[in-house]
Coordinates of C-alpha atoms (C1' of nucleotides) in Angstrom, one line a residue:
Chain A
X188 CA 28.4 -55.3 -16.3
X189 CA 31.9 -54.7 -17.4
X190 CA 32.8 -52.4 -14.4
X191 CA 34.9 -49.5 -14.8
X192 CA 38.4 -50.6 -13.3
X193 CA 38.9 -48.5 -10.0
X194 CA 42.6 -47.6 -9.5
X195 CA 42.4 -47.9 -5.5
X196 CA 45.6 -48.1 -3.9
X197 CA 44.8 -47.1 -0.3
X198 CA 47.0 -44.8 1.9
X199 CA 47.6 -46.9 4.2
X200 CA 50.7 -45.5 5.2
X201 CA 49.0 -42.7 7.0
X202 CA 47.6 -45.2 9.2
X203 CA 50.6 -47.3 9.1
X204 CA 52.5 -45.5 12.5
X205 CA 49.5 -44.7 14.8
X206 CA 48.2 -47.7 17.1
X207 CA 44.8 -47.4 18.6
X208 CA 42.7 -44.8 17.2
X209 CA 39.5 -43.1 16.4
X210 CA 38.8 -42.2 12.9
X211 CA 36.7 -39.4 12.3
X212 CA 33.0 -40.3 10.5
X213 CA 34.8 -39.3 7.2
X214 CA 37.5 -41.6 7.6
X215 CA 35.4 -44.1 8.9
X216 CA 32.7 -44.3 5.3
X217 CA 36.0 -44.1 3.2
X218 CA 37.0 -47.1 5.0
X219 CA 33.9 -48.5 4.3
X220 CA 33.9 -48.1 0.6
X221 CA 37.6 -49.3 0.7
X222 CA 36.5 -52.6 2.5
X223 CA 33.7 -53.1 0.0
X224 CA 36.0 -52.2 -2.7
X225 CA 38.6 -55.4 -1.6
X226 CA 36.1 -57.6 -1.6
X227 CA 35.0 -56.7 -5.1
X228 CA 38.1 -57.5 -6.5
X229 CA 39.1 -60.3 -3.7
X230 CA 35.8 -62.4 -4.7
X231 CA 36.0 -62.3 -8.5
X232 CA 39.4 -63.0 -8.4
X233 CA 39.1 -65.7 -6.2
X234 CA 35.3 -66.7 -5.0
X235 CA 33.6 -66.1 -2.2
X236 CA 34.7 -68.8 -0.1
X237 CA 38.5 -68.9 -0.8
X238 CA 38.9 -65.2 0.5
X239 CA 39.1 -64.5 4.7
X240 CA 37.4 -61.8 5.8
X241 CA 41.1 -61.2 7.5
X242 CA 42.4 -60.8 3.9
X243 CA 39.8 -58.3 2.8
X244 CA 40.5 -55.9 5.5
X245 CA 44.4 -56.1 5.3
X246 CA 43.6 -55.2 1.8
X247 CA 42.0 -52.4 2.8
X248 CA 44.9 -51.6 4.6
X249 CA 42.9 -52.1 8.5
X250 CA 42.9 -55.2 10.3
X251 CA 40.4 -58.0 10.9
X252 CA 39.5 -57.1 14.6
X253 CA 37.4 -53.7 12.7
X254 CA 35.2 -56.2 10.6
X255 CA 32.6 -56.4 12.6
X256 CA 32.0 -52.5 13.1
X257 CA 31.2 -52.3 9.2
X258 CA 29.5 -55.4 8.8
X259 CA 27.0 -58.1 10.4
X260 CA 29.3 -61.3 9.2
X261 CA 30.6 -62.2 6.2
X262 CA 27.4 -63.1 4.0
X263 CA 26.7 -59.4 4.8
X264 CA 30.1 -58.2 3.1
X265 CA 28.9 -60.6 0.5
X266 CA 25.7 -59.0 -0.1
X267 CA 27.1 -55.9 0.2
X268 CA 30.1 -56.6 -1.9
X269 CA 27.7 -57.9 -4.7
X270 CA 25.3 -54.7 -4.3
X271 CA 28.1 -52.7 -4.7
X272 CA 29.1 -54.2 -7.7
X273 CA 26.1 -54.5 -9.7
X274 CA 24.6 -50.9 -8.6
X275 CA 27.8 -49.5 -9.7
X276 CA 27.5 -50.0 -13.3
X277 CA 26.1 -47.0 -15.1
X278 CA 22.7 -47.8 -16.5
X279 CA 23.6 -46.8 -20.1
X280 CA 22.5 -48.1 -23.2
X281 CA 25.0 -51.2 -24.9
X282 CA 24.5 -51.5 -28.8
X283 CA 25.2 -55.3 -28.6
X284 CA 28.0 -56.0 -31.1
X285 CA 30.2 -53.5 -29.3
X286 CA 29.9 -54.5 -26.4
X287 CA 30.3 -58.5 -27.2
X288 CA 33.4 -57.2 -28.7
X289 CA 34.9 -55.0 -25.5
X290 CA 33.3 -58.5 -22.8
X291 CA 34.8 -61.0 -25.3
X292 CA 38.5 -59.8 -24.9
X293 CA 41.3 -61.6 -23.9
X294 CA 41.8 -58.3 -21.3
X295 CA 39.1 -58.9 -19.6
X296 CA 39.4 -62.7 -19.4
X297 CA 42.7 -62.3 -18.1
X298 CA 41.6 -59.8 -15.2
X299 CA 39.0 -61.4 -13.5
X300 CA 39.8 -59.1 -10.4
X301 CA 38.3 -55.9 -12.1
X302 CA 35.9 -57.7 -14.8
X303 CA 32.6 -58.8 -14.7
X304 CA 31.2 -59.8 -11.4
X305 CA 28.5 -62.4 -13.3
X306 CA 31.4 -64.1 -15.2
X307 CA 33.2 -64.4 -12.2
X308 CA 30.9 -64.7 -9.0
X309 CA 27.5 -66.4 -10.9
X310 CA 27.9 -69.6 -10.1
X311 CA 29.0 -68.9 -6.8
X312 CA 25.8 -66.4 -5.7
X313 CA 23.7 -69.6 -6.8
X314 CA 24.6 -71.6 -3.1
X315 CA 25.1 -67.9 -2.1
X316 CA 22.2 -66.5 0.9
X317 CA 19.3 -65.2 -0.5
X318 CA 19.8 -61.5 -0.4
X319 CA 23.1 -61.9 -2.3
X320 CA 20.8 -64.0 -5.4
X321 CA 18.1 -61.2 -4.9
X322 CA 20.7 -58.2 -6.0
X323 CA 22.4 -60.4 -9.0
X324 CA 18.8 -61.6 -10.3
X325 CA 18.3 -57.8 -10.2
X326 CA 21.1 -57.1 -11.9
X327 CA 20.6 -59.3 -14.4
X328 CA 17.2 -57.5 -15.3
X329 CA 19.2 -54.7 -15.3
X330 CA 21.3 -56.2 -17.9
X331 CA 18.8 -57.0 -20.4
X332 CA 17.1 -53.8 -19.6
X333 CA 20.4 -52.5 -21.0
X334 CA 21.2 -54.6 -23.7
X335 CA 17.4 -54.2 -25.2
X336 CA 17.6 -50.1 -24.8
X337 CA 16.8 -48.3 -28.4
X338 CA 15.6 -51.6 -29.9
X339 CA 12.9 -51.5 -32.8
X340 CA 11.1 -54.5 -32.5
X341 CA 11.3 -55.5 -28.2
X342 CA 9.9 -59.4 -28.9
X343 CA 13.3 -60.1 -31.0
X344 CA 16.0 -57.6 -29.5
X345 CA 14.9 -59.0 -25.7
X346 CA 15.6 -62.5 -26.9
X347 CA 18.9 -61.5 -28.8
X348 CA 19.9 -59.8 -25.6
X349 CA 18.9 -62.4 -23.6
X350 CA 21.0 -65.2 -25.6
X351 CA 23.9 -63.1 -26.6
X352 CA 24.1 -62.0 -23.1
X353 CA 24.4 -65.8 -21.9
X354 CA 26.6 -66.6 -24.1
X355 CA 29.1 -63.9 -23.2
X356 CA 28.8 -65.2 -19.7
X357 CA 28.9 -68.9 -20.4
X358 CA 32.1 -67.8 -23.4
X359 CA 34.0 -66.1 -20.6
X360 CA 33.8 -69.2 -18.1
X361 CA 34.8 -71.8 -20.6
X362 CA 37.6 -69.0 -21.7
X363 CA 39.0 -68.9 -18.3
X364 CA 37.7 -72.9 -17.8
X365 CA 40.4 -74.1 -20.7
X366 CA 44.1 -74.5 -19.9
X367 CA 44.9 -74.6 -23.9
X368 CA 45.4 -70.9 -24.6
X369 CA 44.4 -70.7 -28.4
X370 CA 41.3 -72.6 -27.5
X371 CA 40.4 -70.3 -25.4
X372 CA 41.2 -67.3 -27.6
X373 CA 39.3 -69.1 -30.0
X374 CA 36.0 -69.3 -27.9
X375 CA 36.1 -65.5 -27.2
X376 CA 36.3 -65.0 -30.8
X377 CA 34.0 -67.5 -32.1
X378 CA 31.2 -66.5 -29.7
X379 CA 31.6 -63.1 -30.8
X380 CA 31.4 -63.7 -34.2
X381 CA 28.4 -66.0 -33.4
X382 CA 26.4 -62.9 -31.6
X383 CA 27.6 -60.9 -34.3
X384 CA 26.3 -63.1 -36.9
X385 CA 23.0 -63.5 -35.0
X386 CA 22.5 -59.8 -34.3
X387 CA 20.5 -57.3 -35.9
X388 CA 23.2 -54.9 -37.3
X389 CA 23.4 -52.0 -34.8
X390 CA 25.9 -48.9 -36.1
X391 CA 28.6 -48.5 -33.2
X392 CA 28.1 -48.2 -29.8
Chain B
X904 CA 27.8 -83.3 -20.9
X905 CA 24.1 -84.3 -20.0
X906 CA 25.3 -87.4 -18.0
X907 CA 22.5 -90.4 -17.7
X908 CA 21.4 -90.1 -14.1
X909 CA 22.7 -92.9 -11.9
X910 CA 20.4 -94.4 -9.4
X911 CA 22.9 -95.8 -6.6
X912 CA 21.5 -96.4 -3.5
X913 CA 24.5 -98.1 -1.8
X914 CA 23.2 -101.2 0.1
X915 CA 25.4 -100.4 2.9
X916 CA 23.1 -102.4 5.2
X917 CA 25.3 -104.8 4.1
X918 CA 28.2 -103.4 5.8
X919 CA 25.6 -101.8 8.8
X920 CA 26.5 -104.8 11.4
X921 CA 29.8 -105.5 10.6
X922 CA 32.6 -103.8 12.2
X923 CA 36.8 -103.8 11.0
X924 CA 36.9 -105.7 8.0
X925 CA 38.6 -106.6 4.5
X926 CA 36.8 -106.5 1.8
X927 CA 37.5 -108.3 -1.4
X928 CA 39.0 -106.9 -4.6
X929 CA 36.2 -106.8 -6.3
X930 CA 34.2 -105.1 -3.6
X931 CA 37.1 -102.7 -3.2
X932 CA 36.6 -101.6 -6.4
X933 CA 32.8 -101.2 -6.8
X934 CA 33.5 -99.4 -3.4
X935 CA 35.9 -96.8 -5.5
X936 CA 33.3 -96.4 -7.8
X937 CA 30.7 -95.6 -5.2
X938 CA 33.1 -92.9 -3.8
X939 CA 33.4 -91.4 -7.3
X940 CA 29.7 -91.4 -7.8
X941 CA 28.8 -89.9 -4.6
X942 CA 31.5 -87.4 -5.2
X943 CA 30.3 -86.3 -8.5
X944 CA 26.7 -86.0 -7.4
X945 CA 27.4 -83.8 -4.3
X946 CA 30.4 -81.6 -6.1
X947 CA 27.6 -80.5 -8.8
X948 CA 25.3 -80.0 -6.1
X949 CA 27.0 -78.1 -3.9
X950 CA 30.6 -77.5 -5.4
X951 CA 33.9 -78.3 -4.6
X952 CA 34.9 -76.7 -1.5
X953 CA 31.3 -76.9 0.5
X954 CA 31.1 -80.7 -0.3
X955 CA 33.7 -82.8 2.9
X956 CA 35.7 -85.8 2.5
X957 CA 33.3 -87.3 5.4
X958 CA 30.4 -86.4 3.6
X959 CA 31.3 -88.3 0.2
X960 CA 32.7 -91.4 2.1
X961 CA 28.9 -91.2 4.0
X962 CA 27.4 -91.3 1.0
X963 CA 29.2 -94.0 -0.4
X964 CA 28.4 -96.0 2.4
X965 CA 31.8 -95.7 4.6
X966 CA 33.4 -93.8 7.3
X967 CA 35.8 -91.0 6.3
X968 CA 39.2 -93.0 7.8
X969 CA 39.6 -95.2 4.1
X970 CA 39.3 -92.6 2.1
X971 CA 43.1 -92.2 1.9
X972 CA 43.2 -95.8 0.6
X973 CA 41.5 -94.8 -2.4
X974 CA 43.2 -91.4 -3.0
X975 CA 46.0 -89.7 -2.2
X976 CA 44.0 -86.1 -1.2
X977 CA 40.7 -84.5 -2.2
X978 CA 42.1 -82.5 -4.7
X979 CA 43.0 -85.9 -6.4
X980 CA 38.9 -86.4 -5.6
X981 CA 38.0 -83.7 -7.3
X982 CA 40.6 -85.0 -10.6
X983 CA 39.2 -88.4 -10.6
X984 CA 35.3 -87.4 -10.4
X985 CA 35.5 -84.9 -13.0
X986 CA 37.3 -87.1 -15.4
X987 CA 34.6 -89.4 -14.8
X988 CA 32.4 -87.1 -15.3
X989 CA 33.5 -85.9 -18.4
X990 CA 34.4 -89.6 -20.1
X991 CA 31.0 -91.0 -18.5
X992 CA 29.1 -88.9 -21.4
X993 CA 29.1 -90.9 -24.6
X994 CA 30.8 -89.6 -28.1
X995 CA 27.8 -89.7 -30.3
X996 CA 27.6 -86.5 -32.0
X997 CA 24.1 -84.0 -30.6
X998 CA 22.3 -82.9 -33.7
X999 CA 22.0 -78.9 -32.1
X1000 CA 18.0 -78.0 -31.6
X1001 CA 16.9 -80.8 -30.2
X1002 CA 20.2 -81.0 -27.7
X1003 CA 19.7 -77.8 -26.5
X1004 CA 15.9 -77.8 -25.9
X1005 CA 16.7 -81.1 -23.4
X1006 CA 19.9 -78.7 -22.1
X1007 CA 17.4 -75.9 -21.5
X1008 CA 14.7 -77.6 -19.8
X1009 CA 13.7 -76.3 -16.2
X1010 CA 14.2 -80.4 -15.1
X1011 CA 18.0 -79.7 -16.0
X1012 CA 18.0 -76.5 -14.3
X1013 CA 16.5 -77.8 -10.7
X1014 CA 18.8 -81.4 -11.0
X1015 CA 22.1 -80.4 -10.7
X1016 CA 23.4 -83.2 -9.2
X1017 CA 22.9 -85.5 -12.1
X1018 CA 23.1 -82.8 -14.4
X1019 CA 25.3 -81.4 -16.7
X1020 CA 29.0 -80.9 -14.9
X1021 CA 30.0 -78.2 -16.7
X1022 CA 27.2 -75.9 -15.8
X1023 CA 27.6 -76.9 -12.0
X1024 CA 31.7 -77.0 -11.7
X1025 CA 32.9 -74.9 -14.6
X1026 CA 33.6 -71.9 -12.2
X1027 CA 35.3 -73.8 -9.6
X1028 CA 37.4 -75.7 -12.0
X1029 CA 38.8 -72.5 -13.1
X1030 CA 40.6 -72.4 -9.0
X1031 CA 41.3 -75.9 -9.8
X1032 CA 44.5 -78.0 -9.7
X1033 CA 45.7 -78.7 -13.1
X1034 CA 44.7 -81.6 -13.6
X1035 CA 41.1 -80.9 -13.1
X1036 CA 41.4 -78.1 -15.5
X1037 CA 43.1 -80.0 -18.6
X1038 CA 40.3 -82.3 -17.8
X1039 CA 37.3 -79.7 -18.3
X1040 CA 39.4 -78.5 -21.3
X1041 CA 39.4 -81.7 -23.1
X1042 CA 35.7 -82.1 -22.1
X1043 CA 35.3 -79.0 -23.8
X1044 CA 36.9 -80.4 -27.0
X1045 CA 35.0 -83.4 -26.9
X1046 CA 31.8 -81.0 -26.8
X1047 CA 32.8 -79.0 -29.4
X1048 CA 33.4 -82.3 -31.5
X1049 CA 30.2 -83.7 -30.4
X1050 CA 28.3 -80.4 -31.7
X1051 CA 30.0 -80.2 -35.0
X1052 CA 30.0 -84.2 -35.9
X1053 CA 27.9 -84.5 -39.1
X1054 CA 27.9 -81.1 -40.4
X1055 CA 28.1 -80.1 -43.8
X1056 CA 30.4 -76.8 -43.4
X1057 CA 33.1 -76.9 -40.8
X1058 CA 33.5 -73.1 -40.0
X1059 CA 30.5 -72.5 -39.8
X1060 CA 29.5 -75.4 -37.7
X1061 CA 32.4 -74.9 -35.1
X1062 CA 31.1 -71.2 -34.7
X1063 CA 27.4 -72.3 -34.2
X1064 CA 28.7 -75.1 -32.0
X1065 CA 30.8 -72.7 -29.7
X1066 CA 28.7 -70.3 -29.7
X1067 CA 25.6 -72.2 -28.9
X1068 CA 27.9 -73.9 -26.3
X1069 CA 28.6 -71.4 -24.7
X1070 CA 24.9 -69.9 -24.8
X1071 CA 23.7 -72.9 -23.0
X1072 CA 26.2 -73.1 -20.1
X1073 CA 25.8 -69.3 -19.3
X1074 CA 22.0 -69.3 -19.8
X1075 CA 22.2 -72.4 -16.9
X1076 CA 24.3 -70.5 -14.8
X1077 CA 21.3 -67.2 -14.8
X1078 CA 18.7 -69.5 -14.9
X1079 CA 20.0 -71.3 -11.8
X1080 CA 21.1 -67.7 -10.1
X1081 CA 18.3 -66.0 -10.8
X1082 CA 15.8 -66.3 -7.5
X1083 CA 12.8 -65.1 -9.8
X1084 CA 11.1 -68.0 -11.4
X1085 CA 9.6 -66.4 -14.4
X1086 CA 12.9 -64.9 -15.2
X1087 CA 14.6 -68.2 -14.5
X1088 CA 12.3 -70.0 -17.4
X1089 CA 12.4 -67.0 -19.0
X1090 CA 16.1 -67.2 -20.0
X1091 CA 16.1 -70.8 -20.7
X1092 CA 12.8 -70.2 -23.3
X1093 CA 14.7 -67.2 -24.8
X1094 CA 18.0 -68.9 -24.9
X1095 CA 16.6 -71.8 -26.5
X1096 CA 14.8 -69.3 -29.2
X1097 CA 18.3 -67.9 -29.9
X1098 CA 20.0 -71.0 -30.8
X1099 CA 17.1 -71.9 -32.7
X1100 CA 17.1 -69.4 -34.7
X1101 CA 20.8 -69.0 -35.6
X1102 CA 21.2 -73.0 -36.2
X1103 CA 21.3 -74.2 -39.4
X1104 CA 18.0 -76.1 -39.5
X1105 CA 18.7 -79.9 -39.0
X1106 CA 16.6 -82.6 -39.0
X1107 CA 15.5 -83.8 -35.5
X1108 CA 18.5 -85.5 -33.5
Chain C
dC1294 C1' 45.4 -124.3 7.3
dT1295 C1' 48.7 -120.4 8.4
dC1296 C1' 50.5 -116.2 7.8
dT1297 C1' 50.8 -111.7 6.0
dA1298 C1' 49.1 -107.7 4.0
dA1299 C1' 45.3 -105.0 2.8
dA1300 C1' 41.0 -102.4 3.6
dC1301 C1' 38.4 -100.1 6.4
dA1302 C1' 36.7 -98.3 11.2
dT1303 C1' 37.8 -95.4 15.1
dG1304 C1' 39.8 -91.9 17.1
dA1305 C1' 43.3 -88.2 17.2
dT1306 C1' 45.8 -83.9 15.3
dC1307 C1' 46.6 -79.5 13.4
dG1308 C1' 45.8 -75.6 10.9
dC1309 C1' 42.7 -72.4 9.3
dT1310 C1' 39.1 -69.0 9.8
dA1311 C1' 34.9 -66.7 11.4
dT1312 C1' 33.7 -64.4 15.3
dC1313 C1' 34.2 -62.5 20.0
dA1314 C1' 36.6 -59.9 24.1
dT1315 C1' 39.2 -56.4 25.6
dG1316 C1' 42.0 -52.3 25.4
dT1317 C1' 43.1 -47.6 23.6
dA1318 C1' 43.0 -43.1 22.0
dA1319 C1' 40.9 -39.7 19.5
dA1320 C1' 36.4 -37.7 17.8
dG1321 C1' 32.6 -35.1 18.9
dC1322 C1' 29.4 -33.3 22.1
dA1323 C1' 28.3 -30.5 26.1
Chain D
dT1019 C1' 38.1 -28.2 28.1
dG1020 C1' 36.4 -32.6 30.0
dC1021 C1' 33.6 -36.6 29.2
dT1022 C1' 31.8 -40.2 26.7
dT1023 C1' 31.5 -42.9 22.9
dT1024 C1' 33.4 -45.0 19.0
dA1025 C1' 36.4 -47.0 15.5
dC1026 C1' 39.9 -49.8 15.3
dA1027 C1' 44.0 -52.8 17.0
dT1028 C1' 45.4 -56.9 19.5
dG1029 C1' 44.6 -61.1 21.2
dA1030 C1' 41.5 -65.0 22.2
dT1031 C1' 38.0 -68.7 21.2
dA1032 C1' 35.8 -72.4 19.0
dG1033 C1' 34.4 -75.3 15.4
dC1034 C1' 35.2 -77.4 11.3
dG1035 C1' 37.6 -80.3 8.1
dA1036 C1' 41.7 -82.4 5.8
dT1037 C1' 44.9 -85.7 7.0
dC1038 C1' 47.3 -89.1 10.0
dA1039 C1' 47.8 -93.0 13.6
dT1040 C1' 46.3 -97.2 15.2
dG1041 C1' 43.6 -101.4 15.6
dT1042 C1' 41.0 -105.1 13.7
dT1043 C1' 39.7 -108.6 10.6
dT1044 C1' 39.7 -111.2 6.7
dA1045 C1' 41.1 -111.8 1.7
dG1046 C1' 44.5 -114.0 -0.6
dA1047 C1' 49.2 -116.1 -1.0
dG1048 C1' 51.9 -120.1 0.3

DNA sequence: CTCTAAACATGATCGCTATCATGTAAAGCA
DNA sequence: TGCTTTACATGATAGCGATCATGTTTAGAG
């Protein structure tokens, strides 16, 4: 779930001088992906409902008159968005203790923009429309899928992946929930050693 | 956090017939309450932002015009009902298995409204004022104290109590995401395991 | 009993945002 | 090369929702 951060500073300066124009259908899927790629990091960082579609597409350097060429309405680039997101996590193996250790960081609290999109979009997809609960339910199968991958005995590694895994979600909302900084350091680290504690001793990742 | 479920059906037949008038203090006041109530019950529901100052003064059994006599802006709303919210629960402490297997239940999952406000607003309180954030914190402390009260080894006891904490919010959040039912269940069945398993056995709340 | 202030209802206002309407120029086909 | 379509820019539109303005009545002070 912990998405690769994707350094995508648009050149939007080659677009910057021309008025009016037709972008070839190259142009026009890289603008696409550079739409979809906004709203990623728009949404966690800020929820669904406090970004504007206008917002989205300035930051992917166009403005908000194109919208509706790339997408139905909003809830579409929300679905979308949230496809994007989940799909582009590699489906690789995660030896738990690791990777409680790498989600439970005060780096990734602090970047909410290029983090987790369950941490930060979860509770939101919950009054979200359907499709958009459809792709995170999948990609929360996916999840476990993960997090269970090379176990010995499936019965106890699918519930240690199952309650480790909410308990890195629910550790990263109170951490980014609590005002009082060493409290919140301290429920990154005490939910890790919790999992770590809990979990059947994996060598490294 | 689990807050006792309120039954108030505002008899605003009462007020039904009678247009322009002053109440008394003490109506005043149960009227304030009502608006906190109502605003409690439909922020969990539905969140902060999707919930309107109309709607919570309808529900309380007035018209949106006197809501400014009772706060100075919805944001100052959303800082009142959440501090009620997090003071309504009682201090006793929550002996861990027992707690979480009422947390867990699929009644708690499909009641938000009168459910736990953690699990509903934790993720909008992060975009909060605050206010509303130093409130959640302190309910967080609270929590953690309530988890730990009565335990023979501190350490360990904050860890289990943080960590099962956090299990319990984040498994809420997927259950209440997660548009497959069995999956739903599923991670509030697992979750509960998990915690069972790594508590220290106690005796039954 | 009078008078004043309070508490709430009714009816604006004002800004914000999703979405649509129209124009333009280049892409891509013939 | 000329024509048509398309992808996007610019400029509305329209509805919603927080907040304010005003009026009415009665609680509460004297």
């Amino acid at each position: 779930m912990m998405t690769i951060m994707i350094e995508v500073k648009p050149t939007l300066s080659q677009r910057r001088e021309i008025a009016h124009m037709k972008v070839s259908r190259e142009q026009m899927g890289e603008n696409r992906r550079r739409i979809l790629d906004a709203a990623g990091r728009l949404f966690r960082d800020r929820g669904f409902e406090a970004v504007t579609v206008a917002e989205v597409m300035r930051e992917a350097g166009l403005t908000h008159g194109g919208f509706y060429g790339h997408f139905r309405s909003k809830d579409d680039l929300i679905a979308a968005a949230l496809a994007e997101l989940v799909v582009a996590s590699e489906p690789g193996p995660l030896a738990l203790p690791a990777f409680a250790a790498r989600y439970l960081s005060p780096a990734h609290r602090d970047d909410p923009a290029s983090g987790c999109p369950v941490a930060a979009l979860a509770s939101d997809t919950i009054r979200q429309a359907p499709e958009a609960r459809a792709t995170m339910t999948e990609g929360l199968r996916r999840q476990i899928a993960r997090l269970t991958d090379g176990a010995a005995e499936p019965e106890s590694a699918r519930q240690a992946a199952i309650g480790s895994w909410a308990a890195m979600v629910g550790a990263m909302i109170l951490a980014r929930m609590s005002d009082d900084p060493a409290l919140s350091d301290e429920v990154l680290a005490q939910t890790r050693a919790w999992i770590d504690r809990a979990s059947p001793s994996t060598p490294a990742e």
